[in-house]
mmCIF file of C-alpha atoms in Angstrom:
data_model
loop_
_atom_site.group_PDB
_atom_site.id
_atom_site.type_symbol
_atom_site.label_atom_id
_atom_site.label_comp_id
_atom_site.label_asym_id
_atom_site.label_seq_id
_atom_site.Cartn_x
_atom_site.Cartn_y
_atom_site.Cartn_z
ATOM 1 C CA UNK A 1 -15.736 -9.573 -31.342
ATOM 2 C CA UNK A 2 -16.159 -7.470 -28.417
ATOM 3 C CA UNK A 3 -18.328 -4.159 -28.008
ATOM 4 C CA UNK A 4 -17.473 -1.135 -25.755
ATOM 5 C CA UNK A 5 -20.708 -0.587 -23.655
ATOM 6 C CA UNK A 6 -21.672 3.144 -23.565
ATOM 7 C CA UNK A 7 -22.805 4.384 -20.187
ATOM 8 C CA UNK A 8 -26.462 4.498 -19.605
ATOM 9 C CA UNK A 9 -27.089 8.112 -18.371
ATOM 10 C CA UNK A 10 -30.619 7.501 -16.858
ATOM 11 C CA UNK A 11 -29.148 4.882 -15.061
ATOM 12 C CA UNK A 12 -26.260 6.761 -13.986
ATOM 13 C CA UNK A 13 -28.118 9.457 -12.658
ATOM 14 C CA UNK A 14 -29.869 7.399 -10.568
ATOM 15 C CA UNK A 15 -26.845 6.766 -8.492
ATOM 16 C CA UNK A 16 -25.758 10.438 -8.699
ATOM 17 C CA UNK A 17 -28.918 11.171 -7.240
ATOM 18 C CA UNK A 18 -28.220 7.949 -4.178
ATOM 19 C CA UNK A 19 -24.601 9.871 -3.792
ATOM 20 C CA UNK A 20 -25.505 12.969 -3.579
ATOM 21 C CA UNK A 21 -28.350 12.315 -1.174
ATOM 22 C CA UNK A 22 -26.388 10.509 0.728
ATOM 23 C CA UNK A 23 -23.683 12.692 1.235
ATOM 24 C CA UNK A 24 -26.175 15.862 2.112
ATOM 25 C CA UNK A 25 -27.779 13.956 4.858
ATOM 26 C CA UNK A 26 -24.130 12.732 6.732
ATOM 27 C CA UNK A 27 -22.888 16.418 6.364
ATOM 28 C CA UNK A 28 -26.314 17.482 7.565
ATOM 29 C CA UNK A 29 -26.339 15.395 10.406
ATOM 30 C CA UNK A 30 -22.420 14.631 11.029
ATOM 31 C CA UNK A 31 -23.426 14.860 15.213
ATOM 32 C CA UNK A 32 -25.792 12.361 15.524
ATOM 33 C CA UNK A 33 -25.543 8.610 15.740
ATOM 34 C CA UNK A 34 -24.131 6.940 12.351
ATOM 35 C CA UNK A 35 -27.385 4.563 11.301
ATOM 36 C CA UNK A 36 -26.324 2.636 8.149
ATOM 37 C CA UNK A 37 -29.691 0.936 7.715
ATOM 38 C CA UNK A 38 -31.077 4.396 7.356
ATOM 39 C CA UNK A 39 -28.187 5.503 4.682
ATOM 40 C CA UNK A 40 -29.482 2.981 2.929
ATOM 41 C CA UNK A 41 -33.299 3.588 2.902
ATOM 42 C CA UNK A 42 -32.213 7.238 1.866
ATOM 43 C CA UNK A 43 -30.150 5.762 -1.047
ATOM 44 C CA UNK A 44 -33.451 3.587 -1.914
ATOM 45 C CA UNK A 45 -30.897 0.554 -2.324
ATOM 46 C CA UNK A 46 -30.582 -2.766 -0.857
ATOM 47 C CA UNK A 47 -28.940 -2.616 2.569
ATOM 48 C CA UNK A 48 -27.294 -5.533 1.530
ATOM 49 C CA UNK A 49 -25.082 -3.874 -1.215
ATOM 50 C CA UNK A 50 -25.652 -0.101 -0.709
ATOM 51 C CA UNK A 51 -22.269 0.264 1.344
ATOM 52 C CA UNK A 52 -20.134 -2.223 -1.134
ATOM 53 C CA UNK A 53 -21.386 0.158 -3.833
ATOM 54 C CA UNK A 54 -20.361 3.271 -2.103
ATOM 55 C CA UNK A 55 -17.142 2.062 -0.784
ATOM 56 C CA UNK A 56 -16.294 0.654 -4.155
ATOM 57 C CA UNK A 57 -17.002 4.492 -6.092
ATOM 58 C CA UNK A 58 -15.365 6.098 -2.815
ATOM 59 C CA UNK A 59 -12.682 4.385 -1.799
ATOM 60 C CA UNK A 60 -13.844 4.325 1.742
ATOM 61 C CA UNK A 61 -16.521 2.854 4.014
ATOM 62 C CA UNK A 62 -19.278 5.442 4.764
ATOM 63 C CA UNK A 63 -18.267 4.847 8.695
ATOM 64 C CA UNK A 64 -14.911 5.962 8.115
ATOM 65 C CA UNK A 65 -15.466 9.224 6.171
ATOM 66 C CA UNK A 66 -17.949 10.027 8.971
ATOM 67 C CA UNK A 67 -14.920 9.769 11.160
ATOM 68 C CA UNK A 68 -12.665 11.623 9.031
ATOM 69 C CA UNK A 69 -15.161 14.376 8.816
ATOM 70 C CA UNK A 70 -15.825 14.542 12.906
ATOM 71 C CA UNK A 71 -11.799 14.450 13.338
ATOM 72 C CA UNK A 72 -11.523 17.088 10.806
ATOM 73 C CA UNK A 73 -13.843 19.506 12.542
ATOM 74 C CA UNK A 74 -12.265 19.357 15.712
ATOM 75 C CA UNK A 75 -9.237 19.359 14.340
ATOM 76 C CA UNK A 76 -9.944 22.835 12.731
ATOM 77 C CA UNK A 77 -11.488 24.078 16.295
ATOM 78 C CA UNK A 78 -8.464 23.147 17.726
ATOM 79 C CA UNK A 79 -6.152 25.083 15.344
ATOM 80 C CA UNK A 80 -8.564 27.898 16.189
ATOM 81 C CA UNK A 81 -7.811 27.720 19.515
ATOM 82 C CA UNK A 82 -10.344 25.736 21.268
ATOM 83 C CA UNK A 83 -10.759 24.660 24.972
ATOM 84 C CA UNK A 84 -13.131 22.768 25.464
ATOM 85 C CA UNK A 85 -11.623 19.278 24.814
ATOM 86 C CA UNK A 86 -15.151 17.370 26.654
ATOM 87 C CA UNK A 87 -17.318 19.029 23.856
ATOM 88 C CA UNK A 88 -15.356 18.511 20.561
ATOM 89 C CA UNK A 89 -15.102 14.922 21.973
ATOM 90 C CA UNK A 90 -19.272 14.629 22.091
ATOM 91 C CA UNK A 91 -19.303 16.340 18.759
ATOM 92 C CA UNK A 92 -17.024 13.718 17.162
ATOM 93 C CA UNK A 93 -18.922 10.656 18.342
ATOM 94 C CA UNK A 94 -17.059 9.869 21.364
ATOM 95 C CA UNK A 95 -18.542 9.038 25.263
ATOM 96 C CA UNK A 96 -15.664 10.301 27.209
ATOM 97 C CA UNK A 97 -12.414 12.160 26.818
ATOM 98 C CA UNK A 98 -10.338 9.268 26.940
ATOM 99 C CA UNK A 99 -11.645 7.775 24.124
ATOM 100 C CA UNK A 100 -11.744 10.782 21.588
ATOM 101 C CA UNK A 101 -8.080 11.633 22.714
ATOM 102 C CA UNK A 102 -6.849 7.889 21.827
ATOM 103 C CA UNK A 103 -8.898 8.505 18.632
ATOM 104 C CA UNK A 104 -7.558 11.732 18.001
ATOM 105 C CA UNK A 105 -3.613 10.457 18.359
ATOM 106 C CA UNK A 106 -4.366 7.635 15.971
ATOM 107 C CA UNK A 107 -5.316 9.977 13.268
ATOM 108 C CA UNK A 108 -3.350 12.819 13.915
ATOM 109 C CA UNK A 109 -0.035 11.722 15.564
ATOM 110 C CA UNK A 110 -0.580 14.348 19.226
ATOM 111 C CA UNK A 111 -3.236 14.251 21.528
ATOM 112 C CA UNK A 112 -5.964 16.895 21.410
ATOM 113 C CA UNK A 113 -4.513 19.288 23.386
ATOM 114 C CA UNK A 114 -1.143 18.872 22.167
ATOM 115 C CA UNK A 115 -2.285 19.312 18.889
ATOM 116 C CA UNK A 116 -3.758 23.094 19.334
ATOM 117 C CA UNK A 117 -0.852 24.411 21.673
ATOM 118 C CA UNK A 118 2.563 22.874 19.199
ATOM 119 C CA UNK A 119 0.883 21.296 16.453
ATOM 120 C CA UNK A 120 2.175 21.976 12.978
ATOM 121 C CA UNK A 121 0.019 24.992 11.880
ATOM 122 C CA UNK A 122 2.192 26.631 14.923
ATOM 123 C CA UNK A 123 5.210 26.662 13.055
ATOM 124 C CA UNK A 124 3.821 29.738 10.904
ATOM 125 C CA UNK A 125 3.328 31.901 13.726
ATOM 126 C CA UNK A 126 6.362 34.676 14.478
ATOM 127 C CA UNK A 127 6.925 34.410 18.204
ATOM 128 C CA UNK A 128 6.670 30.673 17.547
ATOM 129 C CA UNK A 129 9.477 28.490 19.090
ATOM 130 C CA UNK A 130 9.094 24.706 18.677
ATOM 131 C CA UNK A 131 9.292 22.521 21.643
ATOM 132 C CA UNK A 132 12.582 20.911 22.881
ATOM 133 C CA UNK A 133 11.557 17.711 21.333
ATOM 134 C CA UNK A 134 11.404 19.214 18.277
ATOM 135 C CA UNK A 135 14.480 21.358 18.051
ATOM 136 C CA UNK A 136 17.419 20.026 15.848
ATOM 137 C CA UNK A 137 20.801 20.092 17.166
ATOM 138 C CA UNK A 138 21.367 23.017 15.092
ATOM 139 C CA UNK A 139 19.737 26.198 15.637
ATOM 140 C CA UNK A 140 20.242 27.236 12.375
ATOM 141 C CA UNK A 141 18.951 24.625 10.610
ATOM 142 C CA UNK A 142 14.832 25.435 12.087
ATOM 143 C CA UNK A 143 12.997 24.969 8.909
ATOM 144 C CA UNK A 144 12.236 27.637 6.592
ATOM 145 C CA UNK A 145 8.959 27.721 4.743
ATOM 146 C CA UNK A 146 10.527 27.151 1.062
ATOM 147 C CA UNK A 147 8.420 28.912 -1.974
ATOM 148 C CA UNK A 148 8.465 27.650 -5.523
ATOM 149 C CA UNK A 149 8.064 30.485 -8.026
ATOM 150 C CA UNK A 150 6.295 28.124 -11.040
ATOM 151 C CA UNK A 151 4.970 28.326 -14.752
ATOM 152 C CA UNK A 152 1.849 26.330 -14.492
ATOM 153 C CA UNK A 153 0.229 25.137 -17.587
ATOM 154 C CA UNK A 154 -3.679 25.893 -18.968
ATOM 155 C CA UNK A 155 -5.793 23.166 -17.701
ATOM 156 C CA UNK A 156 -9.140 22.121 -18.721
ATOM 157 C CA UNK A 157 -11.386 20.619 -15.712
ATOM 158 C CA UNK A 158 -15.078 19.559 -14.527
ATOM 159 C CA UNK A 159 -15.717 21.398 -11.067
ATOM 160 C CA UNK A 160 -18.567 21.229 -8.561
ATOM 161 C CA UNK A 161 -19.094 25.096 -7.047
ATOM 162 C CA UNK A 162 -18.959 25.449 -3.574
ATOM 163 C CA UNK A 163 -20.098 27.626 -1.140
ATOM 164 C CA UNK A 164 -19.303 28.212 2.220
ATOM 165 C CA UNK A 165 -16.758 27.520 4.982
ATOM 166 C CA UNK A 166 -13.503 26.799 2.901
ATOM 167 C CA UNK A 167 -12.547 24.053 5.198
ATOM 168 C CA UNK A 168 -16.086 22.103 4.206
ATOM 169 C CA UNK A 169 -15.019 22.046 0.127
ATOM 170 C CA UNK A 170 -15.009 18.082 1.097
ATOM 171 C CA UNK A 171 -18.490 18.133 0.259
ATOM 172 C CA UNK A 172 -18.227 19.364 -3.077
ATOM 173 C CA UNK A 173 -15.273 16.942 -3.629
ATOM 174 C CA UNK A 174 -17.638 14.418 -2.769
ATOM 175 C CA UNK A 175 -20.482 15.100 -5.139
ATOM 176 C CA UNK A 176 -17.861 15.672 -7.761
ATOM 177 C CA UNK A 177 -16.388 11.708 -7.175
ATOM 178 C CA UNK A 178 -19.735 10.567 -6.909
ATOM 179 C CA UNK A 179 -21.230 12.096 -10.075
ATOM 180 C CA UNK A 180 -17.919 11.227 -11.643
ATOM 181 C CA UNK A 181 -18.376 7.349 -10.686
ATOM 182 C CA UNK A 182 -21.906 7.380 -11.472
ATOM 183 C CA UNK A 183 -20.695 8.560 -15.330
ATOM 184 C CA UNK A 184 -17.884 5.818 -16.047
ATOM 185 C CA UNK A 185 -15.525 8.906 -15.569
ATOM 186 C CA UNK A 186 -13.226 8.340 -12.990
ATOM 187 C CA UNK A 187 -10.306 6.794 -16.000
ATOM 188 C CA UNK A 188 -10.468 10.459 -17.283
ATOM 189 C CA UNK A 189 -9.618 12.054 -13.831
ATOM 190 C CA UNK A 190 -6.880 13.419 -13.090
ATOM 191 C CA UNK A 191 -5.437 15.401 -10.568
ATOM 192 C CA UNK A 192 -7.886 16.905 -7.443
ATOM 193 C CA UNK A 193 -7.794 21.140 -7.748
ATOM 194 C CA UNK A 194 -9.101 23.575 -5.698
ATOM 195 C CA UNK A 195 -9.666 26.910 -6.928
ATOM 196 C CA UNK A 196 -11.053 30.106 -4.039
ATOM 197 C CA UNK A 197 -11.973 33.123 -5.045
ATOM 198 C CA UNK A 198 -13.176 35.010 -2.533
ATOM 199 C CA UNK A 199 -11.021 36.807 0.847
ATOM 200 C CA UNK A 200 -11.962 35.163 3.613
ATOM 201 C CA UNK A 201 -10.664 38.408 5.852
ATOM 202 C CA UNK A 202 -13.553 40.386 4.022
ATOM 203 C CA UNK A 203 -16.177 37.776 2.725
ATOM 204 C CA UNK A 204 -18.212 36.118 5.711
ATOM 205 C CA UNK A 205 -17.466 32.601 5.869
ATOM 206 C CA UNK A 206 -21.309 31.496 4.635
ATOM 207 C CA UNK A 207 -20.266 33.422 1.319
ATOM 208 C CA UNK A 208 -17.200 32.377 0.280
ATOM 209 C CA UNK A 209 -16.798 31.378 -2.922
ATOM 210 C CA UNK A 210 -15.127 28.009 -3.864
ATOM 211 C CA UNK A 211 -14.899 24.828 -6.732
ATOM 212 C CA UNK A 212 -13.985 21.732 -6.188
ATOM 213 C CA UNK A 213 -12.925 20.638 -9.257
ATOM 214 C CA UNK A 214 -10.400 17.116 -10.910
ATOM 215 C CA UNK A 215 -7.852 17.977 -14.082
ATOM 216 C CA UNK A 216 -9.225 16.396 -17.240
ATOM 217 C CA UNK A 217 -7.404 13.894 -18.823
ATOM 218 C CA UNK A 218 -9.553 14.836 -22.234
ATOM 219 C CA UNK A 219 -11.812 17.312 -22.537
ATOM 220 C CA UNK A 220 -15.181 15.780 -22.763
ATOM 221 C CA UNK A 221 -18.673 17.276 -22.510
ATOM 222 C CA UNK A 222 -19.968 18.047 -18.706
ATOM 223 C CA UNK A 223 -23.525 18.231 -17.629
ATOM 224 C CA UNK A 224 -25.496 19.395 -14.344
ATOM 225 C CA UNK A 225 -23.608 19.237 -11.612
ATOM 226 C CA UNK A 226 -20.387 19.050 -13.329
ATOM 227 C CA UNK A 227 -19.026 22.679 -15.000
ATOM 228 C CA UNK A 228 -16.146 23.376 -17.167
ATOM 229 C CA UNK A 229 -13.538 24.739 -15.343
ATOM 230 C CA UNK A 230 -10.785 26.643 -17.686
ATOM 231 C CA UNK A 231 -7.364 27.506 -15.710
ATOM 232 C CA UNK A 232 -5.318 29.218 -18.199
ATOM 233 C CA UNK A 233 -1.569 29.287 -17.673
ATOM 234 C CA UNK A 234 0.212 31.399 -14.625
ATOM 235 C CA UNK A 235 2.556 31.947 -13.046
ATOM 236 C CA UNK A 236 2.188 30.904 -8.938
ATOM 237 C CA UNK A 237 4.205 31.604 -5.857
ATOM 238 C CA UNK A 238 3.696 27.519 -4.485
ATOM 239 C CA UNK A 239 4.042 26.630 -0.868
ATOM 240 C CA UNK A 240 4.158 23.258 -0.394
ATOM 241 C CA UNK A 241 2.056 22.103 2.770
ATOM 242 C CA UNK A 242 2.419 19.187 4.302
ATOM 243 C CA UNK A 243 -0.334 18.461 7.301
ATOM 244 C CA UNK A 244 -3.822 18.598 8.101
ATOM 245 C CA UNK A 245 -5.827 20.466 6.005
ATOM 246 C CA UNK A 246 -6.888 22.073 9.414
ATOM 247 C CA UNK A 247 -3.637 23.843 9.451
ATOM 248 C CA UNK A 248 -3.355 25.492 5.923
ATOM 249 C CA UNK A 249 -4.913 28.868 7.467
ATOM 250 C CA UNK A 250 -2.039 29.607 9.122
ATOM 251 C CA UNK A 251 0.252 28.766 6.192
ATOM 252 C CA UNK A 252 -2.104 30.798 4.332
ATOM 253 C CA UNK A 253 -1.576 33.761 7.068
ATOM 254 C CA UNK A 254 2.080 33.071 6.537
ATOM 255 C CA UNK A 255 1.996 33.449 2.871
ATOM 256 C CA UNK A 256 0.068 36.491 2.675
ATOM 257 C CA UNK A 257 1.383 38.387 5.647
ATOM 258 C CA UNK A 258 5.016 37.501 6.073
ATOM 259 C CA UNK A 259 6.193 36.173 2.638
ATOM 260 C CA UNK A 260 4.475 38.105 -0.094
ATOM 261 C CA UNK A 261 5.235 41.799 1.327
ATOM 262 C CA UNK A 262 8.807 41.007 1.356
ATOM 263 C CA UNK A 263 9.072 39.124 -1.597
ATOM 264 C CA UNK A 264 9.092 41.734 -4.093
ATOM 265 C CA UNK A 265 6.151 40.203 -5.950
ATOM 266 C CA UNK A 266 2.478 41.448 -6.797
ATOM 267 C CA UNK A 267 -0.552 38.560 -6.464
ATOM 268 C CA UNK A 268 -2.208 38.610 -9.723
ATOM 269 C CA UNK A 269 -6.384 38.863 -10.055
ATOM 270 C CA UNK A 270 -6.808 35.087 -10.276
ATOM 271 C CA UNK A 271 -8.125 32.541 -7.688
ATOM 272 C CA UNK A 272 -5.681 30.691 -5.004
ATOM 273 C CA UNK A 273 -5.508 27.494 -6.096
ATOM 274 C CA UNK A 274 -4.676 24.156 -4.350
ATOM 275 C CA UNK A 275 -3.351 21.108 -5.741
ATOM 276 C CA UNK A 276 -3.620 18.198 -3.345
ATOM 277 C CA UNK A 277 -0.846 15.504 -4.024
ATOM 278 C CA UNK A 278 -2.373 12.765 -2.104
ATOM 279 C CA UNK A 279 -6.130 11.422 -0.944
ATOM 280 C CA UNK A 280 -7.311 12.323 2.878
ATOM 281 C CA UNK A 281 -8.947 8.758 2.147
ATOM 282 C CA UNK A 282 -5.914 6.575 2.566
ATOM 283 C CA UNK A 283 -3.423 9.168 3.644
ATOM 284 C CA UNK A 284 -3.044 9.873 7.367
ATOM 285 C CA UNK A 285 -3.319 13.706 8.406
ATOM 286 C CA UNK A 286 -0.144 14.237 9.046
ATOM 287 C CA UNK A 287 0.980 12.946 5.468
ATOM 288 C CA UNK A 288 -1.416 14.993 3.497
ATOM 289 C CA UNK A 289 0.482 16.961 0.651
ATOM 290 C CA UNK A 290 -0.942 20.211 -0.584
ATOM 291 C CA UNK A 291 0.624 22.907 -2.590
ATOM 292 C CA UNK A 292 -1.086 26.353 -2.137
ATOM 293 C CA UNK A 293 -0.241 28.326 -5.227
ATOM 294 C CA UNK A 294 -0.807 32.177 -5.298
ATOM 295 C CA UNK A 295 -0.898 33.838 -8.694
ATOM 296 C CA UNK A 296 1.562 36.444 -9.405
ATOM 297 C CA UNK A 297 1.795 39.127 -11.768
#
């Protein structure tokens, strides 16, 4: 006869508690030198199987989300514009330029520079017109930004708020894996959702509103940190984005500015919401699927 072991909660809290500070202290101190030794002291666990425990709940070595997070950040300065390649290479970890532009390829397919005057959150802008390389034979056939007018069900889900710069929901995400792995949860996840409710033309980026939140696959009861989330069915306009999360501001200005005011449609009062199709853990950039859905009336 065999007997289904119920999590023990104190002991599961525990490691919530490792995660979490764990995960404050890298985002906290993302530019200075990576010391795993010290990870482990602030986890309190043995540094000889703190980092086979956290890559085991995470999917990922705490080294290389340290490098997704640097490459992320300049990633988003460089959508923004930014010149000066020789600092977002310090910032990211990296002694020279060489090195953080060989670094930056790998990940995201163009070189640093590259990246902020064509990359692909270009492709929204108006006066845009793509490089010869990346012209097809056919004028006609440039892409078009396709939207998905879609019924999406009611959806029950346990959600970590959020609040701050919208590109730094990550953080949430990971306190919501983490408290989910501590639990014994992770078989009743489901899909990763974000939901943002405030305008980030209006609401200073400090403010903004945002949950971080994974579909349930049952509803169970949640406890501190974890909150019921309750979607209820809408209908969504759904662009489909495929690219670094550093690039869905411009979709987003493309949705908003050029799409919706000649679509004929009405955004309903409900949060954006984004469904992310694949994991920035084992997906390159340049792969990552996201579908931004804007409620309608």
């Amino acid at each position: 006869m065999t007997f289904q072991t119920q999590p023990d909660l104190t002991r599961a809290n525990a490691y919530e508690r490792r995660f979490a500070r764990v995960i404050e202290h890298v985002h906290a101190h993302l530019d200075e030198p990576l010391d795993l030794d010290q990870l482990a002291d602030i986890a309190a666990m043995s540094r000889w199987h703190w980092h086979r425990v956290w890559q085991a709940c995470f999917g990922e070595t705490v080294v290389a989300m340290v490098r997704r997070l640097r490459m992320q950040r300049a990633a988003t300065a460089l959508a923004r514009g930014e010149t000066d390649l020789e600092r977002l290479a310090r910032e990211a970890g990296y002694g020279s330029l060489a090195a953080f532009t060989r670094a930056f390829r790998q990940s995201y397919g163009l070189p640093p520079a590259t990246y902020r005057d064509e990359g692909p959150h270009r492709r929204f802008d108006k006066d845009w017109t793509p490089p010869a390389m990346m012209r097809p034979a056919d004028p006609g056939a440039l892409p078009m930004h396709d939207i998905v007018i879609r019924q999406e069900p009611p959806r029950v889900l346990a959600g970590i708020p959020h609040k701050g710069p919208y590109i730094e929901i990550g953080r949430a995400f990971e306190h919501l894996i983490g408290s989910l792995a501590s639990r014994g949860l992770m078989d009743k996840a489901g899909m990763m959702i974000g939901f943002y409710y405030s305008d980030p033309s209006v609401v200073p980026e400090q403010d903004l509103r945002s949950v971080a939140a994974v579909e349930l696959r049952q509803d169970i009861a949640l406890s501190a940190p974890l909150e019921r989330v309750e979607s209820p069915a809408q209908r969504y306009a759904v662009l489909r984005h495929k690219g670094p999360y550093a690039d869905m501001h411009a979709a987003y200005d493309w949705l908003y500015g050029t799409w919706l005011p000649a679509s004929g449609h009405e955004p309903a009062d409900a949060p954006t919401m984004e469904i992310y199709l694949n994991n920035p853990r084992d997906t390159a950039p340049s792969d990552l699927l996201t579908e931004i859905c804007l409620p309608l009336k």
